[in-house]
Short mmCIF file of C-alpha atoms and ligand atoms in Angstrom, two decimals:
data_model
loop_
_atom_site.label_atom_id
_atom_site.label_comp_id
_atom_site.label_asym_id
_atom_site.label_seq_id
_atom_site.Cartn_x
_atom_site.Cartn_y
_atom_site.Cartn_z
CA MET G 1 67.45 87.13 124.04
CA THR G 2 70.54 88.59 122.35
CA HIS G 3 71.55 92.10 123.12
CA THR G 4 75.14 92.33 122.03
CA LEU G 5 74.70 94.50 118.94
CA VAL G 6 72.23 97.13 120.00
CA TYR G 7 72.82 97.19 123.76
CA PRO G 8 75.79 98.54 125.72
CA ILE G 9 78.86 96.31 125.66
CA THR G 10 78.40 95.22 129.27
CA ALA G 11 74.79 94.06 128.77
CA ARG G 12 74.09 90.50 129.84
CA ASN G 13 71.41 88.43 131.51
CA ASN G 14 72.22 87.80 135.17
CA ALA G 15 71.47 84.82 137.39
CA ALA G 16 68.10 86.31 138.34
CA GLY G 17 67.12 86.30 134.68
CA HIS G 18 67.28 90.10 134.59
CA LEU G 19 69.05 92.42 132.21
CA GLU G 20 72.27 93.70 133.70
CA ILE G 21 74.27 96.69 132.48
CA GLY G 22 77.60 97.84 133.89
CA GLY G 23 77.31 95.14 136.52
CA CYS G 24 73.99 96.59 137.76
CA ASP G 25 70.65 94.78 137.66
CA VAL G 26 68.36 97.01 135.60
CA VAL G 27 65.28 95.92 137.56
CA GLU G 28 66.98 96.94 140.81
CA LEU G 29 68.03 100.25 139.26
CA ALA G 30 64.41 100.90 138.30
CA GLU G 31 63.27 100.13 141.86
CA ARG G 32 65.96 102.28 143.43
CA PHE G 33 65.87 105.34 141.16
CA GLY G 34 62.34 105.14 139.74
CA THR G 35 61.24 105.15 136.12
CA PRO G 36 61.58 106.31 133.45
CA LEU G 37 65.30 105.99 134.05
CA LEU G 38 68.08 106.68 131.58
CA ILE G 39 71.00 104.37 132.24
CA TYR G 40 74.43 105.10 130.72
CA ASP G 41 77.17 102.51 130.62
CA GLU G 42 80.53 104.16 131.24
CA ALA G 43 82.48 101.27 129.68
CA THR G 44 80.63 101.66 126.36
CA ILE G 45 81.32 105.39 126.14
CA ARG G 46 85.01 104.92 126.96
CA ASP G 47 85.22 102.05 124.50
CA GLN G 48 83.76 104.17 121.70
CA CYS G 49 86.19 107.02 122.50
CA GLN G 50 89.10 104.61 122.45
CA ARG G 51 87.95 103.06 119.20
CA TYR G 52 87.84 106.50 117.61
CA LYS G 53 91.30 107.37 118.91
CA ALA G 54 92.82 104.07 117.78
CA ALA G 55 91.16 104.24 114.36
CA PHE G 56 92.37 107.77 113.65
CA SER G 57 95.84 107.10 115.09
CA ALA G 58 96.22 104.31 112.55
CA HIS G 59 96.10 106.93 109.79
CA SER G 60 97.50 110.13 111.26
CA ASP G 61 98.99 111.79 114.29
CA ASN G 62 97.44 115.13 113.43
CA PHE G 63 93.74 114.76 114.22
CA GLU G 64 91.25 115.92 116.81
CA ILE G 65 88.11 114.18 118.02
CA ILE G 66 85.45 116.61 119.15
CA TYR G 67 82.42 115.41 121.11
CA ALA G 68 79.26 116.95 119.61
CA SER G 69 77.58 117.62 122.93
CA LYS G 70 74.20 118.30 121.34
CA ALA G 71 73.79 114.50 121.47
CA PHE G 72 73.74 114.70 125.28
CA SER G 73 74.94 117.83 127.03
CA CYS G 74 75.61 116.69 130.57
CA LEU G 75 78.25 117.71 133.08
CA ALA G 76 79.44 114.22 134.03
CA ILE G 77 79.46 112.90 130.46
CA ASN G 78 81.37 115.97 129.27
CA GLN G 79 83.90 115.32 132.04
CA LEU G 80 84.23 111.74 130.89
CA MET G 81 84.94 112.97 127.34
CA LEU G 82 87.54 115.37 128.71
CA GLU G 83 89.20 112.50 130.61
CA GLU G 84 89.31 110.61 127.32
CA GLY G 85 91.17 113.52 125.75
CA LEU G 86 88.37 114.71 123.46
CA SER G 87 87.50 118.28 122.56
CA ILE G 88 83.91 119.51 122.57
CA ASP G 89 81.45 121.05 120.11
CA VAL G 90 78.74 123.27 121.58
CA SER G 91 75.79 124.59 119.63
CA SER G 92 74.42 127.17 122.05
CA GLY G 93 75.32 129.35 125.00
CA GLY G 94 73.79 126.67 127.23
CA GLU G 95 75.96 123.87 125.88
CA TYR G 96 78.95 126.20 126.12
CA HIS G 97 78.08 126.81 129.78
CA VAL G 98 77.94 123.06 130.52
CA ALA G 99 81.24 122.48 128.69
CA LYS G 100 82.96 125.24 130.68
CA LEU G 101 81.56 123.92 133.96
CA ALA G 102 82.83 120.48 133.02
CA GLY G 103 86.31 121.99 132.87
CA PHE G 104 87.00 122.12 129.14
CA PRO G 105 89.81 124.57 128.43
CA SER G 106 89.06 127.23 125.82
CA GLU G 107 91.27 125.70 123.15
CA LYS G 108 89.15 122.54 123.18
CA ILE G 109 85.79 124.26 122.63
CA PHE G 110 84.23 124.74 119.18
CA PHE G 111 81.12 126.91 119.01
CA HIS G 112 78.61 126.09 116.27
CA GLY G 113 75.22 127.39 115.24
CA ASN G 114 73.44 128.96 112.29
CA ASN G 115 72.03 131.76 114.42
CA LYS G 116 74.22 132.36 117.42
CA THR G 117 72.75 135.29 119.27
CA ARG G 118 74.73 138.33 120.31
CA ASP G 119 74.32 137.27 123.95
CA GLU G 120 75.60 133.78 123.25
CA LEU G 121 78.61 135.03 121.33
CA GLU G 122 79.42 137.58 124.02
CA TYR G 123 79.14 134.92 126.71
CA ALA G 124 81.49 132.60 124.83
CA LEU G 125 83.99 135.34 123.95
CA ASP G 126 84.07 136.58 127.54
CA GLY G 127 84.50 133.07 128.93
CA GLY G 128 87.06 132.08 126.33
CA VAL G 129 86.16 129.90 123.39
CA GLY G 130 88.77 128.24 121.24
CA TYR G 131 87.03 128.38 117.90
CA VAL G 132 83.88 129.95 116.57
CA VAL G 133 82.57 128.06 113.57
CA VAL G 134 81.11 130.93 111.60
CA ASP G 135 77.95 130.19 109.64
CA SER G 136 77.02 133.42 107.81
CA PHE G 137 78.15 136.88 106.69
CA GLN G 138 75.99 138.44 109.41
CA GLU G 139 77.87 136.41 111.97
CA LEU G 140 81.21 137.56 110.54
CA ASP G 141 80.01 141.16 110.97
CA LEU G 142 78.69 140.59 114.47
CA LEU G 143 81.81 138.77 115.59
CA GLU G 144 84.07 141.54 114.29
CA GLN G 145 81.93 144.13 116.06
CA LEU G 146 82.17 142.23 119.37
CA LEU G 147 85.89 141.60 118.98
CA ALA G 148 86.60 145.25 118.15
CA LYS G 149 84.93 146.24 121.43
CA ARG G 150 87.16 143.79 123.26
CA GLY G 151 90.33 144.51 121.28
CA ALA G 152 90.74 140.76 120.93
CA LYS G 153 91.45 138.36 118.10
CA GLN G 154 89.46 135.13 117.61
CA ARG G 155 90.25 131.87 115.89
CA ILE G 156 87.49 130.76 113.55
CA LEU G 157 86.51 128.11 111.06
CA LEU G 158 83.98 128.71 108.31
CA ARG G 159 81.08 126.32 107.91
CA ILE G 160 80.71 125.31 104.29
CA THR G 161 77.65 123.64 102.77
CA PRO G 162 79.19 121.31 100.21
CA GLY G 163 75.90 120.52 98.44
CA VAL G 164 76.11 116.80 99.16
CA GLU G 165 73.13 114.63 100.02
CA ALA G 166 73.82 112.27 102.89
CA HIS G 167 71.02 109.73 102.35
CA THR G 168 69.62 110.01 105.82
CA HIS G 169 66.35 111.45 107.17
CA SER G 170 65.81 114.92 105.67
CA TYR G 171 65.53 116.46 109.15
CA ILE G 172 69.09 115.39 109.96
CA GLU G 173 70.61 116.08 106.56
CA THR G 174 72.62 119.29 106.71
CA GLY G 175 75.05 119.47 103.81
CA GLN G 176 72.68 119.74 100.85
CA VAL G 177 72.35 122.95 98.82
CA ASP G 178 68.93 123.72 100.30
CA SER G 179 70.11 124.00 103.90
CA LYS G 180 69.87 126.66 106.58
CA PHE G 181 73.47 125.95 107.56
CA GLY G 182 76.69 127.45 106.34
CA PHE G 183 78.13 129.14 103.27
CA GLY G 184 77.03 127.55 100.01
CA LEU G 185 79.36 127.15 97.07
CA GLY G 186 76.94 128.71 94.57
CA ASP G 187 77.66 132.30 93.55
CA GLY G 188 81.14 132.04 95.09
CA LEU G 189 79.77 132.70 98.58
CA ALA G 190 82.12 130.31 100.36
CA LEU G 191 85.11 131.79 98.55
CA GLU G 192 83.96 135.29 99.43
CA ALA G 193 83.60 134.27 103.10
CA ILE G 194 87.18 132.99 103.11
CA ARG G 195 88.40 136.25 101.57
CA ARG G 196 86.45 138.32 104.10
CA ALA G 197 87.72 136.33 107.07
CA MET G 198 91.33 136.46 105.84
CA ASN G 199 91.16 140.22 105.43
CA SER G 200 89.92 140.81 108.94
CA PRO G 201 92.61 141.82 111.44
CA LEU G 202 90.38 140.47 114.23
CA LEU G 203 89.83 136.99 112.86
CA GLU G 204 92.31 134.18 112.51
CA LEU G 205 90.90 131.82 109.91
CA MET G 206 92.16 128.36 110.86
CA GLY G 207 90.25 126.35 108.31
CA LEU G 208 86.94 125.02 107.08
CA HIS G 209 84.16 122.86 108.44
CA ALA G 210 81.41 120.78 106.85
CA HIS G 211 78.88 118.45 108.43
CA ILE G 212 76.60 116.69 105.97
CA GLY G 213 74.18 114.96 108.31
CA SER G 214 73.59 112.44 111.03
CA GLN G 215 72.88 108.70 111.26
CA ILE G 216 74.83 108.19 108.02
CA PHE G 217 75.41 104.62 106.89
CA GLN G 218 76.94 105.24 103.47
CA LEU G 219 80.43 106.66 103.70
CA GLU G 220 80.70 107.65 100.02
CA ALA G 221 78.90 110.92 100.75
CA TYR G 222 81.84 111.93 102.95
CA ARG G 223 84.29 111.21 100.16
CA ARG G 224 82.38 113.57 97.87
CA ALA G 225 82.13 116.27 100.56
CA ILE G 226 85.89 116.08 101.16
CA GLU G 227 86.59 116.34 97.44
CA ILE G 228 84.46 119.48 97.22
CA LEU G 229 86.01 121.05 100.33
CA VAL G 230 89.53 120.46 99.08
CA GLN G 231 88.64 121.95 95.69
CA LEU G 232 87.48 125.05 97.55
CA VAL G 233 90.71 125.14 99.59
CA ALA G 234 92.74 124.90 96.37
CA GLN G 235 90.74 127.70 94.79
CA ALA G 236 91.16 129.92 97.85
CA ARG G 237 94.87 129.18 97.98
CA ALA G 238 95.29 130.11 94.32
CA SER G 239 93.17 133.25 94.71
CA PHE G 240 94.46 134.64 97.99
CA SER G 241 97.08 132.28 99.45
CA PHE G 242 94.63 130.75 101.94
CA GLU G 243 96.28 128.18 104.15
CA CYS G 244 93.83 125.60 105.50
CA ARG G 245 95.38 124.36 108.73
CA TYR G 246 92.25 122.62 110.04
CA LEU G 247 89.71 120.68 108.04
CA ASN G 248 86.70 119.68 110.13
CA VAL G 249 84.80 116.99 108.28
CA GLY G 250 81.92 116.75 110.77
CA GLY G 251 80.34 113.88 112.66
CA GLY G 252 77.45 111.76 111.51
CA LEU G 253 78.45 108.12 111.84
CA GLY G 254 75.27 106.08 112.17
CA ILE G 255 74.58 103.58 114.92
CA ARG G 256 72.54 100.43 115.22
CA TYR G 257 69.10 101.01 116.75
CA THR G 258 67.69 97.65 115.70
CA GLN G 259 69.28 94.38 114.65
CA GLU G 260 68.51 95.23 111.00
CA ASP G 261 70.68 98.36 111.01
CA SER G 262 74.19 97.89 109.67
CA PRO G 263 76.25 101.02 110.19
CA SER G 264 79.84 101.37 109.01
CA SER G 265 82.63 100.73 111.47
CA ILE G 266 84.63 103.46 113.14
CA ALA G 267 87.71 102.02 111.41
CA ASP G 268 86.14 102.50 107.95
CA TYR G 269 84.89 105.94 108.92
CA ALA G 270 88.41 106.98 109.99
CA ARG G 271 89.93 105.60 106.81
CA VAL G 272 87.46 107.41 104.57
CA LYS G 273 87.91 110.69 106.41
CA VAL G 274 91.70 110.77 106.82
CA GLU G 275 92.75 108.98 103.64
CA GLY G 276 90.06 110.86 101.75
CA VAL G 277 91.57 114.17 102.81
CA ARG G 278 95.11 112.87 102.18
CA GLU G 279 94.32 111.72 98.66
CA GLU G 280 92.53 114.92 97.74
CA VAL G 281 95.18 117.30 99.07
CA ARG G 282 97.94 115.26 97.49
CA ALA G 283 96.20 115.43 94.13
CA ALA G 284 95.73 119.17 94.52
CA GLY G 285 99.33 119.72 95.68
CA LEU G 286 98.24 121.07 99.06
CA PRO G 287 99.71 120.43 102.51
CA MET G 288 97.87 117.95 104.75
CA PRO G 289 95.70 119.80 107.28
CA ARG G 290 94.82 118.67 110.80
CA VAL G 291 91.70 116.50 110.39
CA LEU G 292 88.92 117.26 112.86
CA ILE G 293 85.82 115.16 113.38
CA GLU G 294 82.87 115.78 115.67
CA PRO G 295 80.81 112.69 116.42
CA GLY G 296 77.93 112.80 118.88
CA ARG G 297 75.49 109.93 118.37
CA SER G 298 78.17 107.28 117.86
CA LEU G 299 79.95 108.22 121.11
CA VAL G 300 76.94 108.06 123.44
CA GLY G 301 74.00 106.51 121.56
CA LYS G 302 74.68 102.86 122.25
CA ALA G 303 75.77 103.53 125.83
CA GLY G 304 72.28 104.61 126.91
CA VAL G 305 69.14 102.58 127.56
CA THR G 306 65.84 103.79 128.96
CA ALA G 307 63.96 101.73 131.54
CA TYR G 308 60.19 102.27 131.80
CA ARG G 309 57.56 100.63 133.94
CA VAL G 310 54.69 98.97 132.12
CA GLY G 311 51.25 100.26 133.12
CA THR G 312 48.06 99.81 131.12
CA ILE G 313 47.87 96.96 128.64
CA LYS G 314 45.09 97.28 126.08
CA GLU G 315 44.37 94.37 123.83
CA ILE G 316 42.24 95.05 120.75
CA PRO G 317 41.49 91.55 119.46
CA GLY G 318 42.60 91.09 115.89
CA VAL G 319 44.09 94.58 115.79
CA ARG G 320 46.97 95.11 118.22
CA THR G 321 48.02 95.18 121.84
CA TYR G 322 49.08 98.50 123.30
CA VAL G 323 51.55 98.31 126.17
CA SER G 324 51.74 101.73 127.78
CA VAL G 325 54.81 102.81 129.69
CA ASP G 326 55.40 105.68 132.11
CA GLY G 327 57.33 107.84 129.63
CA GLY G 328 57.29 108.37 125.88
CA MET G 329 57.59 111.39 123.66
CA SER G 330 58.74 113.68 126.49
CA ASP G 331 61.87 111.56 127.04
CA ASN G 332 62.30 110.21 123.49
CA ILE G 333 60.81 112.25 120.67
CA ARG G 334 62.83 110.52 117.94
CA PRO G 335 60.18 108.01 116.83
CA MET G 336 57.67 110.85 116.36
CA LEU G 337 60.17 113.32 114.85
CA TYR G 338 62.03 111.06 112.43
CA GLY G 339 60.07 107.82 112.42
CA ALA G 340 63.03 106.34 114.30
CA ARG G 341 62.73 102.65 115.08
CA TYR G 342 63.66 100.98 118.33
CA GLU G 343 63.72 97.56 119.89
CA GLY G 344 62.57 96.68 123.36
CA MET G 345 62.79 93.96 125.97
CA LEU G 346 61.46 93.24 129.42
CA ALA G 347 64.40 93.57 131.80
CA ASN G 348 62.73 91.38 134.42
CA LYS G 349 62.01 88.62 131.88
CA ALA G 350 65.35 88.66 130.07
CA ASN G 351 65.58 84.88 129.77
CA LEU G 352 62.01 84.38 128.56
CA PRO G 353 61.32 84.08 124.83
CA ALA G 354 60.37 87.31 123.08
CA ASP G 355 57.21 85.71 121.67
CA THR G 356 54.67 88.53 121.91
CA THR G 357 54.14 91.31 119.41
CA VAL G 358 53.01 94.57 120.99
CA THR G 359 53.00 98.28 120.34
CA VAL G 360 54.79 100.21 123.05
CA ALA G 361 52.94 103.46 123.69
CA GLY G 362 53.88 106.46 125.78
CA LYS G 363 51.64 108.13 128.39
CA HIS G 364 51.15 111.46 126.61
CA CYS G 365 47.90 112.78 125.22
CA GLU G 366 48.87 112.23 121.60
CA SER G 367 47.92 109.23 119.50
CA GLY G 368 51.30 109.59 117.82
CA ASP G 369 53.08 108.97 121.11
CA ILE G 370 54.24 105.50 120.10
CA LEU G 371 57.75 104.42 121.05
CA ILE G 372 57.86 101.09 119.21
CA LYS G 373 55.45 99.65 116.69
CA ASP G 374 55.39 95.86 116.62
CA ALA G 375 57.99 95.21 119.29
CA GLN G 376 58.83 91.58 120.00
CA ILE G 377 58.97 91.12 123.76
CA ALA G 378 58.22 88.49 126.38
CA ARG G 379 54.58 88.31 127.47
CA PRO G 380 54.01 91.65 129.23
CA GLU G 381 52.24 92.35 132.51
CA PRO G 382 51.68 95.58 134.40
CA GLY G 383 54.72 96.34 136.56
CA ASP G 384 57.27 94.85 134.14
CA ILE G 385 60.36 96.90 133.34
CA LEU G 386 60.53 97.60 129.63
CA VAL G 387 63.86 98.72 128.23
CA THR G 388 64.57 100.49 124.95
CA PRO G 389 68.24 100.39 123.91
CA GLY G 390 70.09 103.03 121.89
CA THR G 391 68.64 106.01 123.72
CA GLY G 392 71.93 107.65 124.69
CA ALA G 393 71.88 110.31 121.97
CA TYR G 394 69.29 112.97 121.16
CA CYS G 395 66.77 111.64 123.70
CA PHE G 396 67.41 113.39 127.01
CA ALA G 397 68.87 116.22 124.91
CA MET G 398 65.44 116.73 123.32
CA ALA G 399 63.38 115.91 126.42
CA SER G 400 60.50 118.15 127.40
CA ASN G 401 57.89 118.57 130.10
CA TYR G 402 55.01 117.90 127.74
CA ASN G 403 51.82 117.11 129.66
CA GLY G 404 53.65 118.15 132.81
CA ASN G 405 55.80 115.04 132.75
CA LEU G 406 59.08 115.25 134.61
CA ARG G 407 62.39 114.73 132.89
CA PRO G 408 63.84 111.38 133.99
CA ALA G 409 66.79 110.74 136.25
CA VAL G 410 70.04 109.71 134.57
CA VAL G 411 72.46 107.25 136.13
CA LEU G 412 75.94 106.22 135.07
CA VAL G 413 76.78 102.59 135.76
CA ARG G 414 80.18 101.02 136.07
CA GLU G 415 81.37 97.76 137.61
CA GLY G 416 78.27 97.27 139.74
CA GLU G 417 77.96 100.87 140.89
CA ALA G 418 75.34 103.38 139.80
CA ARG G 419 75.73 107.12 140.26
CA VAL G 420 73.04 109.69 139.59
CA ILE G 421 74.43 112.20 137.07
CA ILE G 422 71.16 114.06 136.52
CA GLU G 423 68.50 114.11 139.25
CA ARG G 424 64.90 113.39 138.33
CA GLU G 425 62.90 116.58 138.05
CA THR G 426 60.31 117.29 140.72
CA TYR G 427 56.90 118.96 140.58
CA ALA G 428 58.56 121.92 142.27
CA ASP G 429 61.04 122.14 139.35
CA LEU G 430 58.09 122.16 136.99
CA VAL G 431 56.80 125.46 138.38
CA ALA G 432 60.08 126.90 139.64
CA LYS G 433 60.07 129.60 136.97
CA HIS G 434 56.32 130.21 136.97
CA ARG G 435 54.97 133.31 138.64
CA PRO G 436 51.37 133.47 139.92
CA LEU G 437 48.88 135.91 138.48
CA ARG G 438 48.48 137.58 141.86
CA HIS G 439 50.52 137.50 145.06
C1 PLP H 501 77.66 120.63 113.09
C2 PLP H 501 77.42 119.28 113.65
N1 PLP H 501 78.47 118.58 114.09
C3 PLP H 501 78.31 117.36 114.65
C4 PLP H 501 77.06 116.79 114.77
C5 PLP H 501 76.95 115.43 115.39
O1 PLP H 501 76.44 114.49 114.55
P1 PLP H 501 76.29 112.98 115.00
O2 PLP H 501 75.63 112.98 116.33
O3 PLP H 501 75.48 112.36 113.97
O4 PLP H 501 77.66 112.39 115.07
C6 PLP H 501 75.94 117.49 114.32
C7 PLP H 501 74.60 116.89 114.42
O5 PLP H 501 73.67 117.19 113.78
C8 PLP H 501 76.13 118.77 113.75
O6 PLP H 501 75.09 119.47 113.30
#
């Protein structure tokens, strides 16, 4: 069994023939903390952060790496990102709250969203937020109204929709013309937004932002987006002396979920983003801005694995074998939402050949609750610990209580130690906000 490419960097088979991550035996973790269990490897997250920093440093000393916390908004993980010197992107009042609690200073917080509510904006302005990434004219109006009441000035970026297709799943493509996000270039809307923001005494327009999608393997789309953004900057500079100090070129780097995936390297990603901006601004005779990026998936995706316990095994001769586990769509909706593909292995049979083809099903009352179709694993038996790698991003973040299932516990492993960073929900949590019909 090889797990170097898809699994966390510390993954190995131990002497007991079990999968080990961060020096911890996954089977023991499952016994100790219960299942489903989300296990994060600290070394992998730090390694990814350091790779990003090294890759960008090779091209520039004026860049900022912003963790897109929508991938996994969690106090301890945010604190780890802060220790690594990253900034943070929040996409709601809730994510802002977690980022503040984690200790992020205002100047490191970027607030995104296509429909930030008045309450969310007020909460962020009152608590201190470094940058609001403004998505619409309504938001410009609302922000000015709120700032006028406070007599305060706010740094902003404008989110631009560059009209570029990112060749990823349509649900995670965000930069195409037909998008709910940002100011489009058609009808001069983006230019008008820049003019409006520059004319406001309450707004300090620091620059522009564009994010074209997620799980992107082909870097050329970024090159095109950068070209379009810089053209807009040049136009705005010629029209009203706009100075673009920050250019946020989004996140989106894809990761490997199965051995067949071949994402680009962080080094290539950094080169395309920084040199792409450098070449374009040079050609347009513009000064080089600070280059901002905001990866989520590629910082935490590979670091996480989910451990489930195998329950019912249903063999339909000549058709397929369903191996049901004690989680599914309530802890990982991605296969159902995007048709995302995963691999699996039995952590307690790590040295045995993966010679059995099965379909790994969840426990929810939906036929579509299938985690992996045609997984190759060792011969399964009830009680085995089945692991799916690559569940560190957009899994817990999208978890639900569907069918009254409890959100799993999350542990962080490092050098043989495991610490709970999110407690498993309880049945009491499930009804904590419910109120009975009659007292
Ligand atoms: C505005 C914005 N920035 C950053 C990200 C993070 O993308 P990824 O997790 O693919 O790096 C997203 C994700 O959709 C996003 O919408």
